[in-house]
Every structure is written in C-alpha cells, then in structure tokens.
Amino acid sequence: MLILRRLLQLLQREFSMRNIAIELDLNRETVSVYHKRIEATGRNYEDLLRLSDGDLAAALQPRPATAEDPRLIDFMSRKEYFLNELEKRGVIRQLLLKEYKKVYPDCYGYTKFCGLLDQQLVLKGVSMYQEHRVGEILQIDFAGDKMSYVRPETRELVDCVVFVAILPYSGYTYVMALADATLPQLVKALNSCLRYFCGVPKYIKCDNMKQAVIKPSLYEPSLNELLE
C-alpha cells in the first residue's frame, strides 16, 4: 500500500503522469489506470489517504475478475521469480517475457504482462519516495557493464565505460562514454556534464564511487581532494 499512498500524494501535488511513473518506477499506463480508479471513487485525495490499508486496497486495487484464466494462474505462480529477476542487472521486461514465452507460449502479451508486473510491484512496495528540489542534487555513477563501439578507421572494437548523471527533480539526464573509469576521466565527464546543464548543483551524490570516495563511511566518507 505504500506505493499507492505515494501515488496519491504525487497526484495531490499535481505531478504529471510521466513524472509519477518515473518517480515510482511504474509503467505510465499503470499510473493512468490507477488515476482513473481514484477518480471513479468520487473521493478526494485527503479522504483516500485517511483510509486503512485494507479499505484503500478495496477501493483501488484491480479485482482479479478473471481468476479462472489459466494465463493469470500461471503468471501468479511465477510472480516471485519475475520480481526477483527484474532486480538483477541487465534484465529488462522484454527479455523476461521472451524467456517466459518459451516455457508458456500462450502467456499474455507485452502490455498485459507489464501491467500485471506493475500491480505486483505496487503490492510489494519496492520503491521509496524522495522529495527533491530543483537543481539541488546531481546524482552520478558509472552504468553497469562496459559497452563497446567500432572505430570507423580501423574497424577495431573498443571497450568503454558509461558515465551517467541525472537531476532527480526533473529526470534530466547526461550520458557520456569514456575510455576508462579513472579519476581524470571522471573529472572530464563531470566538467562536460556541468557545461551541458549550464549550472552547478548544491550537491553531487554518488554511491561510494571508488574514484571519488577514498574511505567509505555511512556518515563521513573521505573524499578524493580533487573532488572536494
């Protein structure tokens, strides 16, 4: 119920469907469905937020009217596997559905499959709502596994790391391929990123990035002096 309550709060604050979907890591169609269900109750946001979890679920959660549908039964029997797989690096919904079709060819199509996954994510409450201010924080990290490109002159395959920066309030993102993940390359990417955004945030946040954090700590990590 936690995500449903966050969805209500964001709608109350007049967030767009797109921004709500990004904030809660949901499909935009799912957000739209819940918005219609909220409107159909005829209640305002304050009244709905005051409901108990059970009453809120009764008012907004889709009723499994097709519980006898063998596709739904099979999906529900595998839902924990799907949710666990989605938490793994590199696993996206298209790949998960492609794998699913091999063992159950009569399964739902992509749209319905994603809708059911979103419903389970809402029930599981895997997202955490954080309130951000405009331009206050820039979040940076290197994205997952290395990528590669072909050098046109020599047709050589060149490995590269990918630097990603995001302004969490707007979702505005900067991405840059780098030769490696050394500190000079990180500084180069940060300078390029700040020029692109035409400004400097109050804070730059990273997840104990080894190029920036010399000594990790929950409270006072030691930072590389070049980045202080």
mmCIF file of N, CA, C and O in Angstrom, residues 60-158:
data_model
loop_
_atom_site.group_PDB
_atom_site.id
_atom_site.type_symbol
_atom_site.label_atom_id
_atom_site.label_comp_id
_atom_site.label_asym_id
_atom_site.label_seq_id
_atom_site.Cartn_x
_atom_site.Cartn_y
_atom_site.Cartn_z
ATOM 1 N N LEU A 60 -9.070 0.684 -4.570
ATOM 2 C CA LEU A 60 -8.227 0.975 -5.727
ATOM 3 C C LEU A 60 -7.588 -0.223 -6.410
ATOM 4 O O LEU A 60 -7.223 -0.132 -7.577
ATOM 5 N N GLN A 61 -7.414 -1.331 -5.700
ATOM 6 C CA GLN A 61 -6.737 -2.459 -6.328
ATOM 7 C C GLN A 61 -7.645 -3.154 -7.335
ATOM 8 O O GLN A 61 -8.815 -3.405 -7.057
ATOM 9 N N PRO A 62 -7.117 -3.467 -8.522
ATOM 10 C CA PRO A 62 -7.926 -4.178 -9.524
ATOM 11 C C PRO A 62 -8.408 -5.526 -8.999
ATOM 12 O O PRO A 62 -7.666 -6.253 -8.364
ATOM 13 N N ARG A 63 -9.669 -5.823 -9.216
ATOM 14 C CA ARG A 63 -10.220 -7.119 -8.800
ATOM 15 C C ARG A 63 -9.883 -8.179 -9.836
ATOM 16 O O ARG A 63 -10.105 -7.967 -11.029
ATOM 17 N N PRO A 64 -9.333 -9.305 -9.442
ATOM 18 C CA PRO A 64 -8.999 -10.365 -10.402
ATOM 19 C C PRO A 64 -10.248 -11.107 -10.883
ATOM 20 O O PRO A 64 -10.515 -12.239 -10.518
ATOM 21 N N ALA A 65 -11.030 -10.406 -11.704
ATOM 22 C CA ALA A 65 -12.300 -10.973 -12.163
ATOM 23 C C ALA A 65 -12.081 -12.206 -13.037
ATOM 24 O O ALA A 65 -12.959 -13.037 -13.182
ATOM 25 N N THR A 66 -10.889 -12.291 -13.626
ATOM 26 C CA THR A 66 -10.601 -13.430 -14.498
ATOM 27 C C THR A 66 -9.674 -14.417 -13.785
ATOM 28 O O THR A 66 -8.707 -14.913 -14.362
ATOM 29 N N ALA A 67 -9.939 -14.683 -12.521
ATOM 30 C CA ALA A 67 -9.069 -15.555 -11.726
ATOM 31 C C ALA A 67 -8.989 -16.959 -12.310
ATOM 32 O O ALA A 67 -8.037 -17.689 -12.059
ATOM 33 N N GLU A 68 -10.023 -17.365 -13.086
ATOM 34 C CA GLU A 68 -10.005 -18.696 -13.674
ATOM 35 C C GLU A 68 -9.177 -18.746 -14.948
ATOM 36 O O GLU A 68 -8.962 -19.813 -15.513
ATOM 37 N N ASP A 69 -8.726 -17.610 -15.429
ATOM 38 C CA ASP A 69 -7.924 -17.558 -16.640
ATOM 39 C C ASP A 69 -6.616 -18.311 -16.398
ATOM 40 O O ASP A 69 -5.837 -17.949 -15.510
ATOM 41 N N PRO A 70 -6.335 -19.363 -17.162
ATOM 42 C CA PRO A 70 -5.098 -20.139 -16.934
ATOM 43 C C PRO A 70 -3.839 -19.307 -17.100
ATOM 44 O O PRO A 70 -2.824 -19.579 -16.463
ATOM 45 N N ARG A 71 -3.901 -18.260 -17.955
ATOM 46 C CA ARG A 71 -2.729 -17.403 -18.126
ATOM 47 C C ARG A 71 -2.437 -16.630 -16.846
ATOM 48 O O ARG A 71 -1.277 -16.468 -16.450
ATOM 49 N N LEU A 72 -3.513 -16.158 -16.192
ATOM 50 C CA LEU A 72 -3.333 -15.424 -14.943
ATOM 51 C C LEU A 72 -2.842 -16.355 -13.839
ATOM 52 O O LEU A 72 -1.963 -15.997 -13.046
ATOM 53 N N ILE A 73 -3.400 -17.550 -13.793
ATOM 54 C CA ILE A 73 -2.973 -18.521 -12.778
ATOM 55 C C ILE A 73 -1.492 -18.837 -12.941
ATOM 56 O O ILE A 73 -0.732 -18.888 -11.966
ATOM 57 N N ASP A 74 -1.055 -19.033 -14.193
ATOM 58 C CA ASP A 74 0.349 -19.352 -14.434
ATOM 59 C C ASP A 74 1.237 -18.167 -14.081
ATOM 60 O O ASP A 74 2.303 -18.339 -13.473
ATOM 61 N N PHE A 75 0.796 -16.959 -14.461
ATOM 62 C CA PHE A 75 1.584 -15.762 -14.135
ATOM 63 C C PHE A 75 1.767 -15.636 -12.623
ATOM 64 O O PHE A 75 2.874 -15.386 -12.134
ATOM 65 N N MET A 76 0.675 -15.800 -11.868
ATOM 66 C CA MET A 76 0.728 -15.635 -10.421
ATOM 67 C C MET A 76 1.630 -16.694 -9.776
ATOM 68 O O MET A 76 2.268 -16.429 -8.752
ATOM 69 N N SER A 77 1.694 -17.872 -10.393
ATOM 70 C CA SER A 77 2.550 -18.916 -9.830
ATOM 71 C C SER A 77 4.032 -18.592 -10.022
ATOM 72 O O SER A 77 4.892 -19.149 -9.328
ATOM 73 N N ARG A 78 4.341 -17.696 -10.964
ATOM 74 C CA ARG A 78 5.733 -17.347 -11.265
ATOM 75 C C ARG A 78 6.095 -15.922 -10.847
ATOM 76 O O ARG A 78 7.211 -15.467 -11.113
ATOM 77 N N LYS A 79 5.169 -15.202 -10.219
ATOM 78 C CA LYS A 79 5.373 -13.772 -9.971
ATOM 79 C C LYS A 79 6.628 -13.480 -9.142
ATOM 80 O O LYS A 79 7.344 -12.503 -9.409
ATOM 81 N N GLU A 80 6.921 -14.308 -8.140
ATOM 82 C CA GLU A 80 8.100 -14.065 -7.309
ATOM 83 C C GLU A 80 9.379 -14.191 -8.142
ATOM 84 O O GLU A 80 10.330 -13.413 -7.960
ATOM 85 N N TYR A 81 9.380 -15.141 -9.060
ATOM 86 C CA TYR A 81 10.536 -15.301 -9.944
ATOM 87 C C TYR A 81 10.706 -14.055 -10.816
ATOM 88 O O TYR A 81 11.825 -13.529 -10.953
ATOM 89 N N PHE A 82 9.605 -13.570 -11.397
ATOM 90 C CA PHE A 82 9.677 -12.386 -12.249
ATOM 91 C C PHE A 82 10.222 -11.186 -11.475
ATOM 92 O O PHE A 82 11.102 -10.462 -11.959
ATOM 93 N N LEU A 83 9.699 -10.948 -10.277
ATOM 94 C CA LEU A 83 10.115 -9.789 -9.488
ATOM 95 C C LEU A 83 11.581 -9.897 -9.082
ATOM 96 O O LEU A 83 12.307 -8.891 -9.105
ATOM 97 N N ASN A 84 12.018 -11.103 -8.749
ATOM 98 C CA ASN A 84 13.426 -11.297 -8.380
ATOM 99 C C ASN A 84 14.343 -11.082 -9.572
ATOM 100 O O ASN A 84 15.426 -10.494 -9.445
ATOM 101 N N GLU A 85 13.921 -11.552 -10.755
ATOM 102 C CA GLU A 85 14.733 -11.396 -11.952
ATOM 103 C C GLU A 85 14.875 -9.928 -12.339
ATOM 104 O O GLU A 85 15.933 -9.491 -12.796
ATOM 105 N N LEU A 86 13.799 -9.147 -12.170
ATOM 106 C CA LEU A 86 13.837 -7.729 -12.540
ATOM 107 C C LEU A 86 14.829 -6.932 -11.702
ATOM 108 O O LEU A 86 15.267 -5.852 -12.106
ATOM 109 N N GLU A 87 15.159 -7.443 -10.530
ATOM 110 C CA GLU A 87 16.122 -6.747 -9.673
ATOM 111 C C GLU A 87 17.564 -6.996 -10.108
ATOM 112 O O GLU A 87 18.480 -6.336 -9.627
ATOM 113 N N LYS A 88 17.774 -7.929 -11.032
ATOM 114 C CA LYS A 88 19.123 -8.253 -11.487
ATOM 115 C C LYS A 88 19.565 -7.292 -12.587
ATOM 116 O O LYS A 88 18.749 -6.820 -13.384
ATOM 117 N N ARG A 89 20.838 -7.015 -12.605
ATOM 118 C CA ARG A 89 21.397 -6.106 -13.607
ATOM 119 C C ARG A 89 21.221 -6.681 -15.011
ATOM 120 O O ARG A 89 21.488 -7.856 -15.251
ATOM 121 N N GLY A 90 20.775 -5.835 -15.929
ATOM 122 C CA GLY A 90 20.656 -6.234 -17.327
ATOM 123 C C GLY A 90 19.378 -6.938 -17.699
ATOM 124 O O GLY A 90 19.146 -7.223 -18.869
ATOM 125 N N VAL A 91 18.517 -7.238 -16.709
ATOM 126 C CA VAL A 91 17.252 -7.921 -17.005
ATOM 127 C C VAL A 91 16.165 -6.879 -17.242
ATOM 128 O O VAL A 91 15.863 -6.070 -16.369
ATOM 129 N N ILE A 92 15.599 -6.882 -18.425
ATOM 130 C CA ILE A 92 14.511 -5.971 -18.759
ATOM 131 C C ILE A 92 13.252 -6.779 -19.055
ATOM 132 O O ILE A 92 13.310 -8.001 -19.245
ATOM 133 N N ARG A 93 12.132 -6.115 -19.105
ATOM 134 C CA ARG A 93 10.854 -6.814 -19.234
ATOM 135 C C ARG A 93 10.714 -7.560 -20.552
ATOM 136 O O ARG A 93 10.133 -8.639 -20.609
ATOM 137 N N GLN A 94 11.248 -6.971 -21.644
ATOM 138 C CA GLN A 94 11.158 -7.656 -22.937
ATOM 139 C C GLN A 94 11.871 -9.002 -22.899
ATOM 140 O O GLN A 94 11.366 -10.008 -23.423
ATOM 141 N N LEU A 95 13.051 -9.036 -22.281
ATOM 142 C CA LEU A 95 13.799 -10.292 -22.189
ATOM 143 C C LEU A 95 13.090 -11.294 -21.288
ATOM 144 O O LEU A 95 13.052 -12.496 -21.576
ATOM 145 N N LEU A 96 12.495 -10.780 -20.206
ATOM 146 C CA LEU A 96 11.793 -11.655 -19.276
ATOM 147 C C LEU A 96 10.585 -12.299 -19.955
ATOM 148 O O LEU A 96 10.319 -13.493 -19.800
ATOM 149 N N LEU A 97 9.855 -11.502 -20.738
ATOM 150 C CA LEU A 97 8.693 -12.035 -21.445
ATOM 151 C C LEU A 97 9.109 -13.026 -22.532
ATOM 152 O O LEU A 97 8.451 -14.052 -22.739
ATOM 153 N N LYS A 98 10.221 -12.733 -23.213
ATOM 154 C CA LYS A 98 10.720 -13.648 -24.247
ATOM 155 C C LYS A 98 11.068 -14.999 -23.635
ATOM 156 O O LYS A 98 10.741 -16.059 -24.193
ATOM 157 N N GLU A 99 11.700 -14.980 -22.471
ATOM 158 C CA GLU A 99 12.020 -16.219 -21.760
ATOM 159 C C GLU A 99 10.753 -16.939 -21.329
ATOM 160 O O GLU A 99 10.648 -18.169 -21.427
ATOM 161 N N TYR A 100 9.774 -16.180 -20.851
ATOM 162 C CA TYR A 100 8.507 -16.739 -20.378
ATOM 163 C C TYR A 100 7.763 -17.446 -21.505
ATOM 164 O O TYR A 100 7.189 -18.530 -21.324
ATOM 165 N N LYS A 101 7.782 -16.841 -22.697
ATOM 166 C CA LYS A 101 7.068 -17.423 -23.839
ATOM 167 C C LYS A 101 7.618 -18.792 -24.234
ATOM 168 O O LYS A 101 6.910 -19.621 -24.791
ATOM 169 N N LYS A 102 8.897 -19.019 -23.946
ATOM 170 C CA LYS A 102 9.490 -20.309 -24.289
ATOM 171 C C LYS A 102 8.916 -21.437 -23.445
ATOM 172 O O LYS A 102 8.794 -22.570 -23.906
ATOM 173 N N VAL A 103 8.566 -21.131 -22.199
ATOM 174 C CA VAL A 103 8.028 -22.174 -21.313
ATOM 175 C C VAL A 103 6.504 -22.141 -21.268
ATOM 176 O O VAL A 103 5.869 -23.133 -20.875
ATOM 177 N N TYR A 104 5.908 -21.002 -21.674
ATOM 178 C CA TYR A 104 4.443 -20.900 -21.663
ATOM 179 C C TYR A 104 4.021 -20.038 -22.863
ATOM 180 O O TYR A 104 3.762 -18.846 -22.728
ATOM 181 N N PRO A 105 3.964 -20.632 -24.057
ATOM 182 C CA PRO A 105 3.708 -19.866 -25.284
ATOM 183 C C PRO A 105 2.389 -19.093 -25.281
ATOM 184 O O PRO A 105 2.257 -18.102 -25.999
ATOM 185 N N ASP A 106 1.391 -19.554 -24.503
ATOM 186 C CA ASP A 106 0.089 -18.894 -24.505
ATOM 187 C C ASP A 106 -0.022 -17.773 -23.477
ATOM 188 O O ASP A 106 -1.126 -17.352 -23.131
ATOM 189 N N CYS A 107 1.116 -17.288 -22.978
ATOM 190 C CA CYS A 107 1.078 -16.248 -21.942
ATOM 191 C C CYS A 107 0.564 -14.924 -22.517
ATOM 192 O O CYS A 107 0.383 -14.773 -23.727
ATOM 193 N N TYR A 108 0.345 -13.963 -21.641
ATOM 194 C CA TYR A 108 -0.152 -12.648 -22.044
ATOM 195 C C TYR A 108 0.858 -11.932 -22.952
ATOM 196 O O TYR A 108 2.054 -12.243 -22.963
ATOM 197 N N GLY A 109 0.365 -10.936 -23.685
ATOM 198 C CA GLY A 109 1.225 -10.078 -24.485
ATOM 199 C C GLY A 109 1.969 -9.084 -23.616
ATOM 200 O O GLY A 109 1.771 -9.008 -22.400
ATOM 201 N N TYR A 110 2.806 -8.272 -24.251
ATOM 202 C CA TYR A 110 3.713 -7.376 -23.519
ATOM 203 C C TYR A 110 2.981 -6.374 -22.631
ATOM 204 O O TYR A 110 3.339 -6.181 -21.471
ATOM 205 N N THR A 111 1.939 -5.727 -23.158
ATOM 206 C CA THR A 111 1.239 -4.695 -22.392
ATOM 207 C C THR A 111 0.589 -5.262 -21.137
ATOM 208 O O THR A 111 0.725 -4.718 -20.037
ATOM 209 N N LYS A 112 -0.123 -6.375 -21.290
ATOM 210 C CA LYS A 112 -0.771 -7.006 -20.143
ATOM 211 C C LYS A 112 0.260 -7.535 -19.160
ATOM 212 O O LYS A 112 0.093 -7.426 -17.933
ATOM 213 N N PHE A 113 1.333 -8.109 -19.686
ATOM 214 C CA PHE A 113 2.407 -8.637 -18.851
ATOM 215 C C PHE A 113 3.007 -7.534 -17.986
ATOM 216 O O PHE A 113 3.183 -7.705 -16.767
ATOM 217 N N CYS A 114 3.285 -6.385 -18.600
ATOM 218 C CA CYS A 114 3.845 -5.259 -17.845
ATOM 219 C C CYS A 114 2.846 -4.724 -16.818
ATOM 220 O O CYS A 114 3.221 -4.348 -15.707
ATOM 221 N N GLY A 115 1.566 -4.692 -17.197
ATOM 222 C CA GLY A 115 0.548 -4.226 -16.267
ATOM 223 C C GLY A 115 0.472 -5.106 -15.025
ATOM 224 O O GLY A 115 0.360 -4.611 -13.893
ATOM 225 N N LEU A 116 0.532 -6.431 -15.221
ATOM 226 C CA LEU A 116 0.497 -7.355 -14.083
ATOM 227 C C LEU A 116 1.755 -7.220 -13.221
ATOM 228 O O LEU A 116 1.681 -7.275 -11.986
ATOM 229 N N LEU A 117 2.891 -7.027 -13.863
ATOM 230 C CA LEU A 117 4.126 -6.814 -13.102
ATOM 231 C C LEU A 117 4.027 -5.555 -12.253
ATOM 232 O O LEU A 117 4.428 -5.536 -11.088
ATOM 233 N N ASP A 118 3.486 -4.490 -12.843
ATOM 234 C CA ASP A 118 3.345 -3.230 -12.104
ATOM 235 C C ASP A 118 2.424 -3.396 -10.896
ATOM 236 O O ASP A 118 2.668 -2.837 -9.825
ATOM 237 N N GLN A 119 1.352 -4.158 -11.079
ATOM 238 C CA GLN A 119 0.444 -4.399 -9.949
ATOM 239 C C GLN A 119 1.175 -5.107 -8.812
ATOM 240 O O GLN A 119 0.997 -4.773 -7.638
ATOM 241 N N GLN A 120 2.021 -6.076 -9.152
ATOM 242 C CA GLN A 120 2.765 -6.808 -8.125
ATOM 243 C C GLN A 120 3.821 -5.928 -7.472
ATOM 244 O O GLN A 120 4.076 -6.042 -6.272
ATOM 245 N N LEU A 121 4.423 -5.027 -8.249
ATOM 246 C CA LEU A 121 5.398 -4.095 -7.686
ATOM 247 C C LEU A 121 4.724 -3.130 -6.717
ATOM 248 O O LEU A 121 5.289 -2.774 -5.684
ATOM 249 N N VAL A 122 3.503 -2.705 -7.059
ATOM 250 C CA VAL A 122 2.749 -1.835 -6.153
ATOM 251 C C VAL A 122 2.476 -2.559 -4.844
ATOM 252 O O VAL A 122 2.633 -2.011 -3.749
ATOM 253 N N LEU A 123 2.059 -3.824 -4.945
ATOM 254 C CA LEU A 123 1.766 -4.606 -3.740
ATOM 255 C C LEU A 123 3.021 -4.864 -2.922
ATOM 256 O O LEU A 123 2.989 -4.873 -1.691
ATOM 257 N N LYS A 124 4.134 -5.075 -3.614
ATOM 258 C CA LYS A 124 5.385 -5.371 -2.920
ATOM 259 C C LYS A 124 5.977 -4.131 -2.269
ATOM 260 O O LYS A 124 6.676 -4.213 -1.269
ATOM 261 N N GLY A 125 5.679 -2.968 -2.860
ATOM 262 C CA GLY A 125 6.175 -1.720 -2.286
ATOM 263 C C GLY A 125 7.682 -1.585 -2.387
ATOM 264 O O GLY A 125 8.353 -1.303 -1.408
ATOM 265 N N VAL A 126 8.214 -1.771 -3.607
ATOM 266 C CA VAL A 126 9.669 -1.787 -3.743
ATOM 267 C C VAL A 126 10.278 -0.398 -3.929
ATOM 268 O O VAL A 126 11.489 -0.257 -3.855
ATOM 269 N N SER A 127 9.496 0.612 -4.173
ATOM 270 C CA SER A 127 10.045 1.940 -4.411
ATOM 271 C C SER A 127 10.043 2.779 -3.139
ATOM 272 O O SER A 127 9.278 2.539 -2.217
ATOM 273 N N MET A 128 10.912 3.759 -3.121
ATOM 274 C CA MET A 128 10.980 4.683 -1.998
ATOM 275 C C MET A 128 10.837 6.098 -2.521
ATOM 276 O O MET A 128 11.582 6.523 -3.408
ATOM 277 N N TYR A 129 9.874 6.822 -2.005
ATOM 278 C CA TYR A 129 9.641 8.189 -2.470
ATOM 279 C C TYR A 129 10.603 9.143 -1.788
ATOM 280 O O TYR A 129 10.770 9.115 -0.567
ATOM 281 N N GLN A 130 11.275 9.966 -2.573
ATOM 282 C CA GLN A 130 12.149 11.002 -2.045
ATOM 283 C C GLN A 130 11.772 12.319 -2.694
ATOM 284 O O GLN A 130 11.561 12.388 -3.902
ATOM 285 N N GLU A 131 11.725 13.356 -1.908
ATOM 286 C CA GLU A 131 11.371 14.673 -2.423
ATOM 287 C C GLU A 131 12.649 15.419 -2.774
ATOM 288 O O GLU A 131 13.585 15.497 -1.972
ATOM 289 N N HIS A 132 12.706 15.962 -3.987
ATOM 290 C CA HIS A 132 13.884 16.681 -4.450
ATOM 291 C C HIS A 132 13.524 18.125 -4.775
ATOM 292 O O HIS A 132 12.383 18.434 -5.126
ATOM 293 N N ARG A 133 14.519 18.990 -4.671
ATOM 294 C CA ARG A 133 14.355 20.396 -5.044
ATOM 295 C C ARG A 133 15.066 20.651 -6.364
ATOM 296 O O ARG A 133 16.054 19.989 -6.696
ATOM 297 N N VAL A 134 14.583 21.651 -7.075
ATOM 298 C CA VAL A 134 15.123 21.949 -8.406
ATOM 299 C C VAL A 134 16.608 22.289 -8.314
ATOM 300 O O VAL A 134 17.009 23.189 -7.565
ATOM 301 N N GLY A 135 17.429 21.541 -9.063
ATOM 302 C CA GLY A 135 18.846 21.851 -9.170
ATOM 303 C C GLY A 135 19.669 21.623 -7.918
ATOM 304 O O GLY A 135 20.850 21.982 -7.884
ATOM 305 N N GLU A 136 19.101 20.992 -6.885
ATOM 306 C CA GLU A 136 19.839 20.855 -5.628
ATOM 307 C C GLU A 136 20.874 19.730 -5.692
ATOM 308 O O GLU A 136 21.992 19.869 -5.193
ATOM 309 N N ILE A 137 20.504 18.598 -6.289
ATOM 310 C CA ILE A 137 21.378 17.419 -6.290
ATOM 311 C C ILE A 137 21.607 16.931 -7.716
ATOM 312 O O ILE A 137 20.682 16.896 -8.533
ATOM 313 N N LEU A 138 22.848 16.547 -7.985
ATOM 314 C CA LEU A 138 23.191 15.851 -9.216
ATOM 315 C C LEU A 138 23.669 14.460 -8.815
ATOM 316 O O LEU A 138 24.616 14.323 -8.036
ATOM 317 N N GLN A 139 23.002 13.413 -9.293
ATOM 318 C CA GLN A 139 23.375 12.038 -8.971
ATOM 319 C C GLN A 139 24.234 11.480 -10.100
ATOM 320 O O GLN A 139 23.870 11.593 -11.274
ATOM 321 N N ILE A 140 25.388 10.892 -9.737
ATOM 322 C CA ILE A 140 26.308 10.390 -10.765
ATOM 323 C C ILE A 140 26.713 8.950 -10.471
ATOM 324 O O ILE A 140 26.720 8.510 -9.322
ATOM 325 N N ASP A 141 27.047 8.216 -11.529
ATOM 326 C CA ASP A 141 27.558 6.851 -11.365
ATOM 327 C C ASP A 141 28.017 6.348 -12.732
ATOM 328 O O ASP A 141 27.729 6.969 -13.768
ATOM 329 N N PHE A 142 28.723 5.229 -12.722
ATOM 330 C CA PHE A 142 29.031 4.530 -13.963
ATOM 331 C C PHE A 142 27.988 3.442 -14.162
ATOM 332 O O PHE A 142 27.607 2.748 -13.217
ATOM 333 N N ALA A 143 27.512 3.307 -15.390
ATOM 334 C CA ALA A 143 26.365 2.443 -15.674
ATOM 335 C C ALA A 143 26.793 1.010 -15.943
ATOM 336 O O ALA A 143 27.383 0.717 -16.991
ATOM 337 N N GLY A 144 26.528 0.135 -14.990
ATOM 338 C CA GLY A 144 26.610 -1.307 -15.198
ATOM 339 C C GLY A 144 27.861 -1.800 -15.898
ATOM 340 O O GLY A 144 28.975 -1.352 -15.634
ATOM 341 N N ASP A 145 27.678 -2.738 -16.818
ATOM 342 C CA ASP A 145 28.797 -3.359 -17.528
ATOM 343 C C ASP A 145 29.347 -2.422 -18.603
ATOM 344 O O ASP A 145 28.677 -1.477 -19.042
ATOM 345 N N LYS A 146 30.573 -2.725 -19.034
ATOM 346 C CA LYS A 146 31.181 -1.941 -20.103
ATOM 347 C C LYS A 146 30.409 -2.116 -21.413
ATOM 348 O O LYS A 146 29.796 -3.146 -21.654
ATOM 349 N N MET A 147 30.473 -1.085 -22.246
ATOM 350 C CA MET A 147 29.904 -1.160 -23.588
ATOM 351 C C MET A 147 31.058 -1.112 -24.582
ATOM 352 O O MET A 147 32.231 -1.061 -24.183
ATOM 353 N N SER A 148 30.754 -1.107 -25.853
ATOM 354 C CA SER A 148 31.815 -1.062 -26.866
ATOM 355 C C SER A 148 31.293 -0.374 -28.124
ATOM 356 O O SER A 148 30.084 -0.276 -28.346
ATOM 357 N N TYR A 149 32.250 0.101 -28.930
ATOM 358 C CA TYR A 149 31.901 0.705 -30.218
ATOM 359 C C TYR A 149 32.982 0.323 -31.228
ATOM 360 O O TYR A 149 34.073 -0.131 -30.858
ATOM 361 N N VAL A 150 32.680 0.483 -32.504
ATOM 362 C CA VAL A 150 33.632 0.146 -33.561
ATOM 363 C C VAL A 150 34.312 1.415 -34.057
ATOM 364 O O VAL A 150 33.639 2.368 -34.470
ATOM 365 N N ARG A 151 35.638 1.458 -33.990
ATOM 366 C CA ARG A 151 36.387 2.607 -34.505
ATOM 367 C C ARG A 151 36.301 2.594 -36.027
ATOM 368 O O ARG A 151 36.734 1.619 -36.673
ATOM 369 N N PRO A 152 35.716 3.641 -36.651
ATOM 370 C CA PRO A 152 35.476 3.634 -38.111
ATOM 371 C C PRO A 152 36.741 3.433 -38.940
ATOM 372 O O PRO A 152 36.710 2.751 -39.964
ATOM 373 N N GLU A 153 37.865 4.028 -38.485
ATOM 374 C CA GLU A 153 39.076 3.986 -39.308
ATOM 375 C C GLU A 153 39.674 2.581 -39.380
ATOM 376 O O GLU A 153 40.184 2.159 -40.435
ATOM 377 N N THR A 154 39.647 1.861 -38.251
ATOM 378 C CA THR A 154 40.330 0.566 -38.191
ATOM 379 C C THR A 154 39.385 -0.620 -38.041
ATOM 380 O O THR A 154 39.819 -1.766 -38.099
ATOM 381 N N ARG A 155 38.094 -0.338 -37.844
ATOM 382 C CA ARG A 155 37.097 -1.377 -37.591
ATOM 383 C C ARG A 155 37.405 -2.141 -36.300
ATOM 384 O O ARG A 155 36.947 -3.253 -36.097
ATOM 385 N N GLU A 156 38.161 -1.520 -35.422
ATOM 386 C CA GLU A 156 38.550 -2.134 -34.155
ATOM 387 C C GLU A 156 37.422 -1.969 -33.137
ATOM 388 O O GLU A 156 36.785 -0.918 -33.049
ATOM 389 N N LEU A 157 37.165 -3.024 -32.352
ATOM 390 C CA LEU A 157 36.163 -2.969 -31.296
ATOM 391 C C LEU A 157 36.803 -2.384 -30.045
ATOM 392 O O LEU A 157 37.782 -2.927 -29.523
ATOM 393 N N VAL A 158 36.261 -1.259 -29.581
ATOM 394 C CA VAL A 158 36.850 -0.536 -28.453
ATOM 395 C C VAL A 158 35.892 -0.578 -27.259
ATOM 396 O O VAL A 158 34.728 -0.200 -27.377
#
